[in-house]
Coordinates of C-alpha atoms in Angstrom, one line a residue:
Chain A
M47 CA -0.9 -84.0 68.5
D48 CA -0.6 -86.1 65.4
A49 CA -1.5 -89.2 67.3
L50 CA -4.6 -87.5 68.7
I51 CA -5.8 -86.4 65.2
Q52 CA -5.1 -89.9 63.9
A53 CA -7.2 -91.3 66.7
L54 CA -10.0 -88.9 65.9
V55 CA -9.9 -89.8 62.3
D56 CA -10.0 -93.5 63.1
I57 CA -13.1 -92.9 65.3
L58 CA -14.8 -90.9 62.5
R59 CA -13.9 -93.2 59.7
P60 CA -16.9 -95.5 60.0
L61 CA -19.0 -92.3 59.2
G62 CA -17.1 -91.8 56.0
I63 CA -15.0 -88.9 57.4
T64 CA -11.4 -89.1 56.3
E65 CA -8.7 -86.6 57.1
P66 CA -9.3 -84.4 54.1
V67 CA -13.0 -84.3 55.0
L68 CA -12.1 -83.4 58.5
Q69 CA -9.9 -80.5 57.2
F70 CA -12.7 -79.3 55.0
M71 CA -15.0 -79.4 58.0
L72 CA -12.6 -77.3 60.1
V73 CA -12.3 -74.7 57.4
N74 CA -16.1 -74.5 57.4
A75 CA -16.1 -74.0 61.1
I76 CA -13.7 -71.0 60.7
L77 CA -16.1 -69.6 58.1
G78 CA -18.9 -70.2 60.5
V79 CA -17.1 -68.0 63.0
S80 CA -16.7 -65.3 60.3
I81 CA -20.4 -65.0 59.6
Y82 CA -21.4 -65.4 63.2
L83 CA -19.6 -62.2 64.1
T84 CA -21.6 -60.1 61.7
L85 CA -24.9 -61.9 62.4
Y86 CA -24.4 -61.6 66.1
T87 CA -24.2 -57.8 65.7
G88 CA -27.4 -57.8 63.6
M89 CA -25.6 -57.2 60.3
F90 CA -26.9 -59.3 57.5
S91 CA -23.7 -59.3 55.4
L92 CA -23.0 -61.8 52.7
A93 CA -19.5 -60.5 51.9
N94 CA -17.7 -63.5 53.6
A95 CA -17.2 -65.4 50.3
G96 CA -15.6 -62.3 48.7
F97 CA -13.2 -61.8 51.6
M98 CA -12.4 -65.5 51.6
A99 CA -11.4 -65.1 47.9
I100 CA -9.3 -62.1 48.7
G101 CA -7.6 -64.0 51.5
A102 CA -7.0 -67.0 49.3
Y103 CA -5.5 -65.1 46.5
A104 CA -3.4 -62.8 48.7
G105 CA -2.2 -65.7 50.7
V106 CA -1.3 -67.8 47.7
A107 CA 0.4 -64.8 46.1
A108 CA 2.6 -64.6 49.3
T109 CA 3.5 -68.3 49.4
Q110 CA 3.8 -68.9 45.7
F111 CA 5.2 -65.7 44.1
I112 CA 7.3 -64.4 47.1
E113 CA 7.7 -67.9 48.5
L114 CA 6.9 -67.0 52.1
P115 CA 6.1 -69.7 54.6
L116 CA 2.4 -70.5 55.2
W117 CA 2.1 -68.7 58.4
L118 CA 3.3 -65.5 56.8
G119 CA 1.0 -66.1 53.9
L120 CA -1.8 -66.4 56.4
I121 CA -0.9 -63.0 57.9
V122 CA -0.6 -61.4 54.5
G123 CA -4.0 -62.8 53.4
M124 CA -5.7 -61.6 56.6
A125 CA -4.0 -58.2 56.5
V126 CA -5.0 -57.6 52.9
A127 CA -8.6 -58.6 53.5
G128 CA -8.7 -56.4 56.6
L129 CA -7.3 -53.5 54.7
I130 CA -9.9 -53.9 52.0
S131 CA -12.8 -54.4 54.3
L132 CA -12.2 -51.1 56.0
P133 CA -13.1 -48.8 53.1
I134 CA -15.8 -51.2 52.1
G135 CA -17.4 -51.4 55.5
L136 CA -17.4 -47.6 56.3
P137 CA -20.0 -46.7 53.6
V138 CA -21.8 -50.1 53.3
L139 CA -22.6 -50.6 57.0
R140 CA -24.9 -47.6 56.9
L141 CA -27.3 -49.9 55.1
K142 CA -29.6 -52.2 56.9
D143 CA -30.9 -55.7 56.4
I144 CA -32.0 -56.3 52.8
Y145 CA -30.1 -53.3 51.5
L146 CA -26.9 -54.5 53.3
A147 CA -27.5 -58.0 51.9
I148 CA -27.8 -56.8 48.4
A149 CA -24.8 -54.5 48.6
T150 CA -22.6 -57.2 50.0
I151 CA -23.8 -59.6 47.3
G152 CA -22.8 -56.9 44.8
F153 CA -19.4 -56.6 46.5
G154 CA -18.8 -60.3 46.2
E155 CA -19.6 -60.3 42.5
V156 CA -17.3 -57.4 41.9
V157 CA -14.5 -59.2 43.7
I158 CA -15.0 -62.3 41.4
I159 CA -15.1 -60.2 38.3
L160 CA -11.9 -58.3 39.3
L161 CA -10.1 -61.5 40.0
L162 CA -11.2 -63.0 36.7
N163 CA -9.9 -60.0 34.8
F164 CA -6.9 -59.2 37.1
D165 CA -4.2 -60.2 34.6
E166 CA -5.9 -58.3 31.8
I167 CA -6.2 -55.1 33.9
I168 CA -2.6 -55.3 35.1
S169 CA -1.4 -56.0 31.6
S170 CA -3.1 -53.0 30.1
V171 CA -1.8 -50.8 32.9
A172 CA 1.7 -52.0 32.3
T173 CA 1.3 -51.6 28.5
A174 CA 0.2 -48.0 29.1
L175 CA 3.1 -47.3 31.4
Q176 CA 5.8 -48.9 29.3
G177 CA 4.5 -47.8 25.9
E178 CA 4.8 -51.4 24.5
R179 CA 2.6 -54.4 24.7
V180 CA 3.1 -56.3 27.9
R181 CA 1.4 -59.5 28.9
I182 CA 1.4 -60.5 32.5
R183 CA 0.0 -63.7 33.7
L184 CA -0.4 -63.9 37.4
L185 CA -3.9 -65.1 38.5
E186 CA -4.7 -66.9 35.3
G187 CA -8.3 -65.7 35.2
A188 CA -11.0 -68.3 35.2
R189 CA -8.6 -71.2 35.1
G190 CA -7.2 -70.3 38.4
I191 CA -3.8 -70.9 40.1
K192 CA -2.8 -74.5 40.0
G193 CA -0.2 -76.6 41.8
I194 CA -0.3 -74.9 45.2
P195 CA 1.5 -77.1 47.7
K196 CA -0.8 -78.8 50.2
S197 CA 0.9 -77.2 53.2
T198 CA -2.1 -76.8 55.6
E199 CA -1.9 -79.4 58.3
T200 CA -4.9 -80.6 60.4
W201 CA -3.3 -79.5 63.6
M202 CA -3.0 -75.9 62.3
L203 CA -6.7 -75.8 61.7
F204 CA -7.4 -77.2 65.1
A205 CA -5.1 -74.8 66.7
F206 CA -6.5 -71.8 64.8
L207 CA -10.1 -72.8 65.5
A208 CA -9.2 -73.2 69.2
L209 CA -7.7 -69.8 69.2
L210 CA -10.8 -68.3 67.6
M211 CA -13.0 -70.1 70.1
F212 CA -10.9 -68.7 73.0
L213 CA -11.2 -65.2 71.5
L214 CA -14.9 -65.5 71.0
W215 CA -15.3 -66.7 74.6
R216 CA -13.3 -63.6 75.8
L217 CA -15.2 -61.4 73.3
H218 CA -18.5 -62.2 74.9
K219 CA -17.2 -61.1 78.3
S220 CA -15.8 -57.9 76.9
R221 CA -17.2 -54.5 76.4
L222 CA -17.1 -54.9 72.7
G223 CA -19.1 -58.2 72.8
R224 CA -21.8 -56.6 75.0
A225 CA -21.9 -53.6 72.6
M226 CA -22.4 -56.0 69.7
A227 CA -25.4 -57.7 71.3
A228 CA -26.8 -54.4 72.2
I229 CA -26.6 -53.1 68.6
R230 CA -28.3 -56.3 67.4
E231 CA -31.2 -55.9 69.8
D232 CA -31.8 -52.2 69.2
E233 CA -29.4 -50.0 67.4
R234 CA -30.9 -46.7 68.5
A235 CA -31.1 -47.7 72.1
A236 CA -27.5 -48.8 72.0
A237 CA -26.4 -45.5 70.5
N238 CA -28.3 -43.6 73.2
M239 CA -26.5 -45.6 75.9
G240 CA -23.2 -44.2 74.5
I241 CA -22.1 -47.1 72.3
N242 CA -20.3 -45.9 69.2
V243 CA -22.4 -47.9 66.8
V244 CA -20.4 -47.0 63.6
Y245 CA -17.2 -48.0 65.3
V246 CA -18.4 -51.3 66.7
K247 CA -20.0 -52.3 63.4
N248 CA -16.9 -51.5 61.4
V249 CA -14.6 -53.4 63.9
V250 CA -16.9 -56.4 63.7
F251 CA -16.9 -56.2 59.9
V252 CA -13.1 -56.1 59.7
M253 CA -12.9 -59.0 62.2
S254 CA -15.3 -61.0 60.1
A255 CA -13.4 -60.3 56.9
V256 CA -10.1 -61.2 58.5
V257 CA -11.4 -64.5 59.8
A258 CA -13.0 -65.3 56.4
A259 CA -9.6 -64.5 54.8
S260 CA -7.8 -66.9 57.1
A261 CA -10.2 -69.7 56.0
G262 CA -9.4 -68.7 52.4
V263 CA -5.7 -69.1 52.9
F264 CA -6.0 -72.4 54.7
S265 CA -8.4 -73.8 52.2
A266 CA -6.3 -72.6 49.2
H267 CA -3.4 -74.7 50.6
L268 CA -5.6 -77.7 51.0
T269 CA -7.4 -77.8 47.7
R270 CA -4.2 -77.0 45.8
I271 CA -6.1 -74.9 43.2
I272 CA -8.0 -71.7 43.5
S273 CA -10.2 -70.1 40.9
P274 CA -12.6 -67.2 41.2
G275 CA -15.7 -69.3 40.5
A276 CA -15.3 -71.1 43.8
Y277 CA -16.1 -68.0 45.8
G278 CA -19.3 -66.8 44.2
F279 CA -22.8 -66.3 45.4
D280 CA -23.1 -70.1 46.0
K281 CA -20.2 -70.0 48.5
A282 CA -21.8 -67.1 50.3
V283 CA -25.0 -69.1 50.6
D284 CA -23.0 -72.1 51.8
I285 CA -21.5 -70.0 54.6
L286 CA -24.8 -68.6 55.5
S287 CA -26.2 -72.1 55.7
F288 CA -23.6 -72.9 58.4
A289 CA -25.0 -70.2 60.6
V290 CA -28.6 -71.1 59.8
L291 CA -28.1 -74.8 60.5
G292 CA -26.1 -74.2 63.7
G293 CA -28.1 -71.2 64.9
T294 CA -26.6 -68.0 66.0
S295 CA -27.8 -67.8 69.6
T296 CA -24.4 -69.0 70.8
W297 CA -21.0 -69.0 69.1
V298 CA -21.0 -72.7 69.2
G299 CA -23.8 -72.8 66.7
P300 CA -22.1 -71.7 63.5
I301 CA -19.1 -73.8 64.3
V302 CA -21.3 -76.9 64.7
G303 CA -23.2 -75.9 61.6
G304 CA -20.0 -75.6 59.6
L305 CA -18.7 -79.0 60.9
A306 CA -22.0 -80.6 60.2
M307 CA -22.4 -79.1 56.7
G308 CA -18.9 -80.3 55.9
A309 CA -19.5 -83.8 57.2
L310 CA -23.1 -84.4 56.1
P311 CA -22.4 -84.9 52.3
E312 CA -19.8 -87.4 53.2
V313 CA -21.8 -89.2 55.8
L314 CA -24.7 -89.3 53.4
R315 CA -22.5 -90.3 50.5
F316 CA -25.4 -92.1 48.7
L317 CA -27.0 -88.6 48.2
N318 CA -24.3 -87.8 45.6
E319 CA -26.3 -85.9 42.9
L320 CA -28.9 -84.9 45.5
R321 CA -26.4 -82.7 47.4
G322 CA -27.8 -79.4 46.2
V323 CA -31.3 -80.6 46.9
F324 CA -30.2 -81.6 50.3
I325 CA -28.6 -78.2 51.2
G326 CA -31.7 -76.5 50.0
L327 CA -33.9 -78.7 52.1
I328 CA -31.7 -78.1 55.1
L329 CA -31.9 -74.3 54.7
L330 CA -35.6 -74.5 54.2
G331 CA -36.4 -77.2 56.8
V332 CA -34.3 -75.7 59.6
I333 CA -35.6 -72.2 59.2
L334 CA -39.2 -73.6 59.1
F335 CA -39.1 -76.2 61.8
L336 CA -36.0 -75.3 63.9
P337 CA -35.8 -71.5 63.8
G338 CA -33.0 -71.3 66.3
G339 CA -30.8 -73.8 64.6
L340 CA -29.3 -77.0 66.0
V341 CA -27.5 -75.4 68.9
N342 CA -30.4 -73.6 70.5
P343 CA -31.4 -74.8 73.9
A344 CA -34.6 -72.8 74.0
G345 CA -35.8 -73.9 70.6
V346 CA -35.2 -77.6 71.2
R347 CA -37.1 -77.3 74.4
L348 CA -40.0 -75.7 72.6
L349 CA -40.0 -78.4 69.9
F350 CA -40.2 -81.1 72.6
R351 CA -43.0 -79.3 74.3
R352 CA -44.9 -79.0 71.1
A353 CA -44.3 -82.6 70.2
R354 CA -45.5 -83.7 73.6
R355 CA -48.6 -81.6 73.4
A356 CA -49.4 -83.0 70.0
L357 CA -48.9 -86.5 71.3
R358 CA -51.1 -85.8 74.3
R359 CA -53.8 -84.3 72.0
R360 CA -53.7 -87.4 69.9
A361 CA -54.0 -89.6 73.0
D362 CA -56.9 -87.6 74.2
A363 CA -58.6 -87.8 70.8
A364 CA -58.0 -91.6 70.8
E365 CA -59.5 -91.9 74.2
R366 CA -62.5 -89.8 73.3
S367 CA -63.2 -91.8 70.2
S368 CA -62.8 -95.1 72.1
H369 CA -65.4 -93.8 74.6
A370 CA -67.7 -92.7 71.8
A371 CA -67.4 -95.9 69.9
P372 CA -69.6 -98.2 71.9
Chain B
M243 CA -18.6 -52.1 16.4
D244 CA -22.2 -51.9 15.8
S245 CA -23.9 -48.6 15.3
F246 CA -25.3 -46.7 18.2
L247 CA -28.8 -47.3 17.0
Q248 CA -28.2 -51.0 16.8
Q249 CA -27.0 -51.0 20.4
V250 CA -30.2 -49.2 21.4
V251 CA -32.3 -51.8 19.7
N252 CA -30.4 -54.6 21.4
A253 CA -30.7 -52.9 24.7
V254 CA -34.4 -52.3 24.5
S255 CA -35.2 -55.9 23.7
L256 CA -33.0 -57.2 26.5
G257 CA -34.4 -54.6 28.8
A258 CA -37.9 -55.9 28.1
I259 CA -37.0 -59.3 29.5
Y260 CA -35.2 -57.8 32.5
S261 CA -38.1 -55.6 33.3
L262 CA -40.6 -58.5 33.1
F263 CA -38.4 -60.4 35.5
A264 CA -37.7 -57.5 37.8
L265 CA -41.5 -56.8 38.1
G266 CA -41.9 -60.1 39.8
Y267 CA -39.3 -59.1 42.5
A268 CA -41.0 -55.7 42.8
L269 CA -44.5 -57.0 43.1
V270 CA -43.6 -59.4 46.0
F271 CA -41.5 -56.8 47.7
S272 CA -44.1 -54.1 47.5
I273 CA -46.9 -56.3 49.0
L274 CA -44.9 -58.3 51.5
G275 CA -41.8 -56.2 52.1
V276 CA -39.8 -59.3 51.5
L277 CA -37.2 -60.1 48.8
N278 CA -38.0 -63.3 47.1
L279 CA -34.6 -64.6 46.1
A280 CA -36.2 -67.7 44.6
H281 CA -37.7 -65.6 41.8
S282 CA -34.7 -66.4 39.6
A283 CA -35.6 -70.1 40.1
V284 CA -39.1 -69.3 38.9
F285 CA -37.6 -67.6 35.9
M286 CA -35.8 -70.8 35.2
T287 CA -39.0 -72.9 35.6
G288 CA -40.7 -70.8 32.9
A289 CA -37.9 -71.6 30.4
F290 CA -37.9 -75.2 31.6
F291 CA -41.6 -75.9 31.2
G292 CA -41.6 -74.0 27.9
L293 CA -38.8 -76.2 26.6
L294 CA -40.5 -79.3 28.0
L295 CA -43.7 -78.5 26.2
V296 CA -42.1 -77.6 22.9
D297 CA -39.4 -80.1 22.7
K298 CA -40.8 -83.2 24.4
L299 CA -44.5 -82.8 24.1
D300 CA -44.5 -81.2 20.7
Q301 CA -46.8 -78.4 21.5
P302 CA -46.9 -75.3 19.3
L303 CA -45.4 -72.2 20.8
W304 CA -48.7 -70.4 21.3
I305 CA -49.9 -73.2 23.6
A306 CA -46.5 -73.8 25.3
A307 CA -45.8 -70.3 26.2
P308 CA -49.0 -69.6 28.3
L309 CA -48.8 -73.0 29.9
A310 CA -45.2 -72.4 30.9
M311 CA -46.2 -69.1 32.4
I312 CA -49.0 -70.7 34.4
A313 CA -46.6 -73.5 35.5
A314 CA -44.1 -70.9 36.7
G315 CA -47.0 -69.1 38.4
A316 CA -47.9 -72.3 40.2
V317 CA -44.3 -72.8 41.4
S318 CA -44.3 -69.2 42.7
V319 CA -47.5 -69.9 44.6
L320 CA -46.0 -73.0 46.0
L321 CA -43.1 -70.9 47.2
E322 CA -45.5 -68.7 49.1
F323 CA -47.1 -71.6 50.8
V324 CA -43.9 -73.4 51.6
A325 CA -41.2 -70.8 52.2
F326 CA -43.1 -67.6 53.2
R327 CA -46.4 -68.2 54.7
P328 CA -45.3 -70.4 57.6
L329 CA -42.6 -67.9 58.6
R330 CA -45.0 -65.0 58.3
R331 CA -47.5 -66.7 60.5
R332 CA -44.8 -67.1 63.1
G333 CA -43.9 -63.5 62.8
A334 CA -40.3 -64.5 62.0
A335 CA -37.8 -61.8 61.0
R336 CA -37.7 -60.7 57.3
M337 CA -34.2 -62.1 57.1
S338 CA -35.3 -65.6 57.8
Q339 CA -37.8 -65.3 54.9
L340 CA -34.9 -64.2 52.7
I341 CA -32.9 -67.3 53.8
S342 CA -35.8 -69.6 53.3
S343 CA -36.2 -68.2 49.8
I344 CA -32.5 -68.9 49.1
G345 CA -33.1 -72.5 50.3
A346 CA -36.1 -72.9 48.1
A347 CA -34.2 -71.5 45.1
L348 CA -31.4 -74.1 45.7
L349 CA -34.0 -76.8 45.9
I350 CA -35.8 -75.8 42.7
V351 CA -32.6 -75.4 40.7
N352 CA -31.3 -78.7 41.8
L353 CA -34.5 -80.5 41.2
A354 CA -34.5 -79.0 37.7
Q355 CA -30.9 -80.3 37.3
L356 CA -32.1 -83.8 38.2
A357 CA -34.9 -83.5 35.7
F358 CA -32.6 -82.3 33.0
K359 CA -30.4 -85.4 33.0
P360 CA -33.0 -88.0 31.9
L361 CA -34.8 -85.5 29.7
W362 CA -32.0 -84.0 27.7
G363 CA -29.0 -86.0 28.8
G364 CA -27.1 -83.2 30.5
T365 CA -27.5 -79.8 31.9
E366 CA -28.0 -78.0 28.7
A367 CA -30.8 -78.2 26.2
Y368 CA -31.9 -76.2 23.2
F369 CA -35.1 -74.9 21.7
P370 CA -35.4 -76.4 18.2
Q371 CA -33.9 -74.2 15.4
G372 CA -36.4 -72.4 13.3
L373 CA -39.1 -72.4 16.0
V374 CA -39.1 -68.7 15.9
P375 CA -38.2 -66.7 12.8
D376 CA -34.5 -66.1 13.1
Q377 CA -33.7 -64.4 9.8
P378 CA -32.7 -60.9 10.7
I379 CA -34.5 -58.0 9.0
V380 CA -31.8 -55.7 7.6
I381 CA -32.6 -52.1 7.2
E382 CA -29.7 -50.8 5.1
A383 CA -30.4 -47.1 5.4
L384 CA -29.9 -47.2 9.1
S385 CA -27.5 -50.2 9.1
L386 CA -29.8 -52.0 11.4
R387 CA -30.2 -55.7 11.9
I388 CA -33.3 -56.6 13.7
V389 CA -34.0 -60.2 14.7
P390 CA -37.8 -60.6 14.6
I391 CA -38.0 -62.6 17.8
R392 CA -36.5 -59.6 19.7
M393 CA -39.3 -57.4 18.4
I394 CA -41.9 -60.0 19.3
I395 CA -40.5 -60.1 22.8
L396 CA -40.7 -56.4 23.1
V397 CA -44.4 -56.5 22.1
I398 CA -45.2 -59.4 24.4
A399 CA -43.4 -57.8 27.3
L400 CA -45.1 -54.5 26.9
A401 CA -48.5 -56.1 26.5
L402 CA -47.9 -58.0 29.8
V403 CA -46.7 -54.8 31.5
V404 CA -49.7 -52.9 30.4
A405 CA -52.0 -55.7 31.5
L406 CA -50.3 -55.7 34.9
Q407 CA -50.7 -51.9 35.2
Y408 CA -54.3 -52.2 34.4
L409 CA -54.8 -55.0 36.9
V410 CA -53.1 -53.1 39.7
M411 CA -54.5 -49.6 39.1
R412 CA -57.9 -50.2 37.6
T413 CA -59.5 -53.3 39.0
R414 CA -61.0 -54.2 42.4
I415 CA -58.4 -56.9 43.1
G416 CA -55.7 -54.4 42.2
Q417 CA -57.1 -52.0 44.7
Q418 CA -57.0 -54.8 47.3
M419 CA -53.4 -55.5 46.5
R420 CA -52.6 -51.8 46.9
A421 CA -54.5 -51.7 50.2
V422 CA -52.5 -54.7 51.5
A423 CA -49.3 -53.1 50.4
F424 CA -50.2 -49.9 52.2
N425 CA -51.1 -51.6 55.4
Q426 CA -51.9 -55.2 55.9
R427 CA -53.9 -54.9 59.1
T428 CA -56.0 -52.0 57.9
A429 CA -56.7 -53.9 54.7
A430 CA -57.7 -57.0 56.7
L431 CA -60.0 -54.9 58.9
L432 CA -61.7 -53.5 55.8
G433 CA -62.6 -56.9 54.6
V434 CA -59.7 -57.7 52.2
N435 CA -58.8 -61.3 52.1
V436 CA -55.1 -60.8 52.7
G437 CA -54.1 -64.4 52.3
R438 CA -55.7 -64.5 48.9
V439 CA -54.0 -61.2 47.8
Y440 CA -50.6 -62.8 48.8
V441 CA -51.3 -65.9 46.7
L442 CA -52.4 -63.7 43.8
T443 CA -49.3 -61.6 44.1
F444 CA -47.1 -64.6 44.0
F445 CA -49.0 -66.0 41.0
L446 CA -48.7 -62.8 39.1
A447 CA -45.0 -62.6 39.9
G448 CA -44.5 -66.1 38.8
L449 CA -46.5 -65.5 35.6
L450 CA -44.2 -62.6 34.7
G451 CA -41.0 -64.3 35.8
G452 CA -42.0 -67.4 33.8
A453 CA -42.7 -65.3 30.7
A454 CA -39.4 -63.6 31.1
G455 CA -37.7 -67.0 31.4
M456 CA -39.4 -68.4 28.4
L457 CA -38.6 -65.4 26.3
Y458 CA -35.0 -65.4 27.4
G459 CA -34.8 -69.1 26.4
L460 CA -36.2 -68.2 23.0
V461 CA -33.7 -65.4 22.4
F462 CA -30.6 -67.4 23.3
L463 CA -32.2 -70.7 22.3
N464 CA -30.4 -72.7 25.0
V465 CA -31.8 -73.5 28.5
T466 CA -29.9 -74.7 31.5
P467 CA -31.0 -75.2 35.1
F468 CA -28.7 -72.2 35.9
I469 CA -30.1 -69.5 33.6
G470 CA -31.7 -67.9 36.6
D471 CA -28.2 -67.0 37.8
D472 CA -27.8 -64.8 34.7
V473 CA -30.7 -62.6 35.7
A474 CA -30.9 -62.9 39.5
L475 CA -28.5 -60.1 40.3
V476 CA -29.4 -58.1 37.3
G477 CA -33.0 -58.1 38.4
L478 CA -31.9 -57.1 41.9
T479 CA -30.0 -54.2 40.4
A480 CA -33.0 -53.2 38.4
I481 CA -35.3 -53.0 41.4
V482 CA -32.7 -51.2 43.5
L483 CA -32.2 -48.7 40.7
G484 CA -35.9 -48.2 40.5
G485 CA -36.5 -48.2 44.2
L486 CA -37.4 -51.4 46.0
G487 CA -41.1 -52.2 45.7
S488 CA -41.8 -49.6 43.1
I489 CA -43.5 -51.2 40.1
N490 CA -42.7 -48.5 37.6
G491 CA -39.3 -48.2 39.0
A492 CA -38.6 -51.9 38.3
L493 CA -39.7 -51.3 34.7
V494 CA -37.4 -48.4 34.2
G495 CA -34.6 -50.2 36.1
G496 CA -34.8 -53.2 33.9
F497 CA -34.3 -51.1 30.7
L498 CA -31.6 -49.1 32.4
V499 CA -29.6 -52.1 33.4
A500 CA -29.9 -53.6 29.9
A501 CA -28.7 -50.3 28.4
I502 CA -25.7 -50.2 30.8
Q503 CA -24.8 -53.8 30.0
T504 CA -25.1 -53.4 26.3
F505 CA -23.1 -50.2 26.2
S506 CA -20.4 -51.4 28.5
I507 CA -20.0 -54.5 26.3
A508 CA -19.7 -52.2 23.3
I509 CA -17.1 -50.1 25.0
G510 CA -15.1 -52.3 27.3
G511 CA -15.7 -55.9 26.3
S512 CA -18.1 -58.5 27.6
S513 CA -16.1 -59.4 30.8
Y514 CA -16.9 -56.0 32.4
K515 CA -20.6 -55.8 31.8
N516 CA -21.5 -57.1 35.2
A517 CA -18.7 -55.3 36.9
V518 CA -20.2 -52.1 35.7
V519 CA -23.7 -53.2 36.8
F520 CA -22.7 -54.3 40.2
G521 CA -20.4 -51.4 40.7
L522 CA -23.3 -49.1 39.9
L523 CA -25.6 -51.1 42.3
F524 CA -23.1 -50.7 45.0
V525 CA -22.7 -46.9 44.5
L526 CA -26.4 -46.4 44.2
L527 CA -27.2 -48.3 47.3
L528 CA -24.8 -46.1 49.2
A529 CA -26.0 -42.8 47.7
R530 CA -29.7 -43.4 47.4
P531 CA -30.9 -46.6 49.0
Q532 CA -34.5 -45.7 48.1
G533 CA -33.6 -45.9 44.4
L534 CA -33.6 -43.4 41.7
F535 CA -37.4 -43.1 41.7
G536 CA -38.0 -44.5 45.1
Q537 CA -40.5 -43.2 47.6
S538 CA -40.2 -43.4 51.3
E539 CA -41.1 -46.7 53.0
S540 CA -44.6 -45.8 53.9
T541 CA -45.9 -45.1 50.5
R542 CA -44.4 -47.8 48.4
A543 CA -46.3 -49.8 45.8

C-alpha cells in the first residue's frame, strides 16, 4: 500500500502535488461525498462545515483528552455529529431551498459561536454548581487546540474514500437511493408513491453529517491545529464549490470536484494571492458555462455541439463573405 | 452599563444601517425571487469607493458619498448582467443563481483585497479622523451621549428609505417594478420592459447597499475588504424576520436585529450577540418561514 501511494505521489509531483496536498485533496473528496448526499436528495443544506467542526472537535477531544486511538476518535466524532444532526434535521428539513440554505447557514454560525465560547460556558456552569470560581480551559476558544499528533495516514483516507464510494454505489441500487432521487425530482409525487419523505430526508441529513464529521476528524489529525474560524461560512462555500465544480449528476462529480479544488491551488502555485479570485471565478464560470459540472456527460456533449455549431456558423459566414467580396 | 435610553439610541442608529442594507436584499428578492448573496460585497464596495474618494482622491464627503453609492450601484448592475441574467435566460434553478452570487461575492471581495494592498498597504484602512464630527453631545439630564454622525446616519437612512418608498409606491417606474414582482410574464405582456426593471432594481439595491457600507465605514472609521461579512448574515436575518421580499418587513427587521444585538451585548457580553441573532433566525424560520410580517408567496413585494 505504502509503495503504491509513494508511486502515485511520485507521478503527481511534477504537478506540484506532494503527499500533504494529496491528503488534503482526499479530505476534500470526502466532504464532496457529504454535500453530494443532500444535494442528490434535492436539499440545499449548507450545514456541512458545521458538522465538520463538530466532528473535528469531538474527535480531537476523544484522541487528546481521553487518549483514544484515531479510529475510535473517528467513531466518536461521527457519532456525536450524527446525534446532533438528528434533532437539527427534524425541524429544519421541513424548509425548502432558500429557507433551508439560510437556516443551515445560521446553524453553522451558531456552532462556531458555541465553540468559541465553549470554555466560558462550561466554566460558568461549573462555577454555578460548585459555588466557587472555576476556570476550565478545554477548547481554547478562538486560539484553537494546538499540538494534535499528525496521525492520519494517506492509506486511511484512501481506504475510507473507497468505502464511501462502495457505499454510494450500493446506495444507488437500493430502495433508499431511488427514494432520494424521487424526492429530488418531485417531493409530492414521491410522497404519493408511498415514500416516507420525512424519514428519507432525515436519514440522508444524518448520513451527510456523519460523513462531514469523518472528514473533520481526519483533517484535524492532519493540520495538527483546529480553531473554530476554519469552519465558518467560507468553508461551507468551499464544500459547495466541490459539488458545483464536479457536478452532482453522478456521485463521481463531487469527489472529482473535491480532488480538483484541492489540487488546483497547488498546480497553479503562481496564483498565490489570486486564490480567492480563482475560486470565485470557478464557481461563477462553471455555473454559467458548464451547468452540469465537470463530470456531466450530457453537458459536455452539449458544449461540444454548441461549439461545433458556432464554428460552422463562422465558416458559413466566412464563405458567404468570400462569395460576396468579388 | 449604559442606561436603557442610551442602548435604544445606539440600537436605532445601527438599525438604520442594517435596514438600508437589508432593503437591497429585499428589493432583489421581491422582484426576482432570488437571494443575492453578493449584496454584502456591494456593501463593501460602497465603503471601499467612499474611502478611495476621500482618502486618495481628496474629495469632500458630500461628493464622495453619492459617487460611492453610484459606484456600488454600478457593481450591483454588473452582478445582474454577469451572475444572474445569463442563468435566468437559461431558466436555471434558483439555487444555481444563489451559487453564482456566492461566486461573484468571493470574486469581488478578493479583488478588493488585491486593490487594498497597493492602496493602503494591507487589508485595513481608516477614514481620516475628524472627517465627521466625532465629539459626542452629552445630555446630562438623560445621561445620554449622542455621537453626531450616528444621528446624521439616521437622518440620511430615513431620507433614502422614504425616497425608495415614494419611488416604488408613487411613480410609474415603481408601478412597473411592482407589476414585475407580481408576475413577470403578465408585466411583459402589458408592455413593461422587464429587463430594464431588473437593471433598475439591482441599481437601487446597490445604491442602498453602498450607502449602508459607506455609513458603516464612517461610524466605525475603519474599512476592510471583509466588512461585508459583518452584515451579510445580519441582513439575511433582518429580511427573514420581516418576511423575505417584503420591503417594509426588511426595514422593521433591520431595526429589530440591531435592537436584539445591542441588548444582548448589554446583557450577556459581545461574544453572544450573533449567537442570539442566529438562534432567533433559526427558530423563526422553523416557526414562521414567511417572517413576522410576511405575506404568502403570491402577493409579495
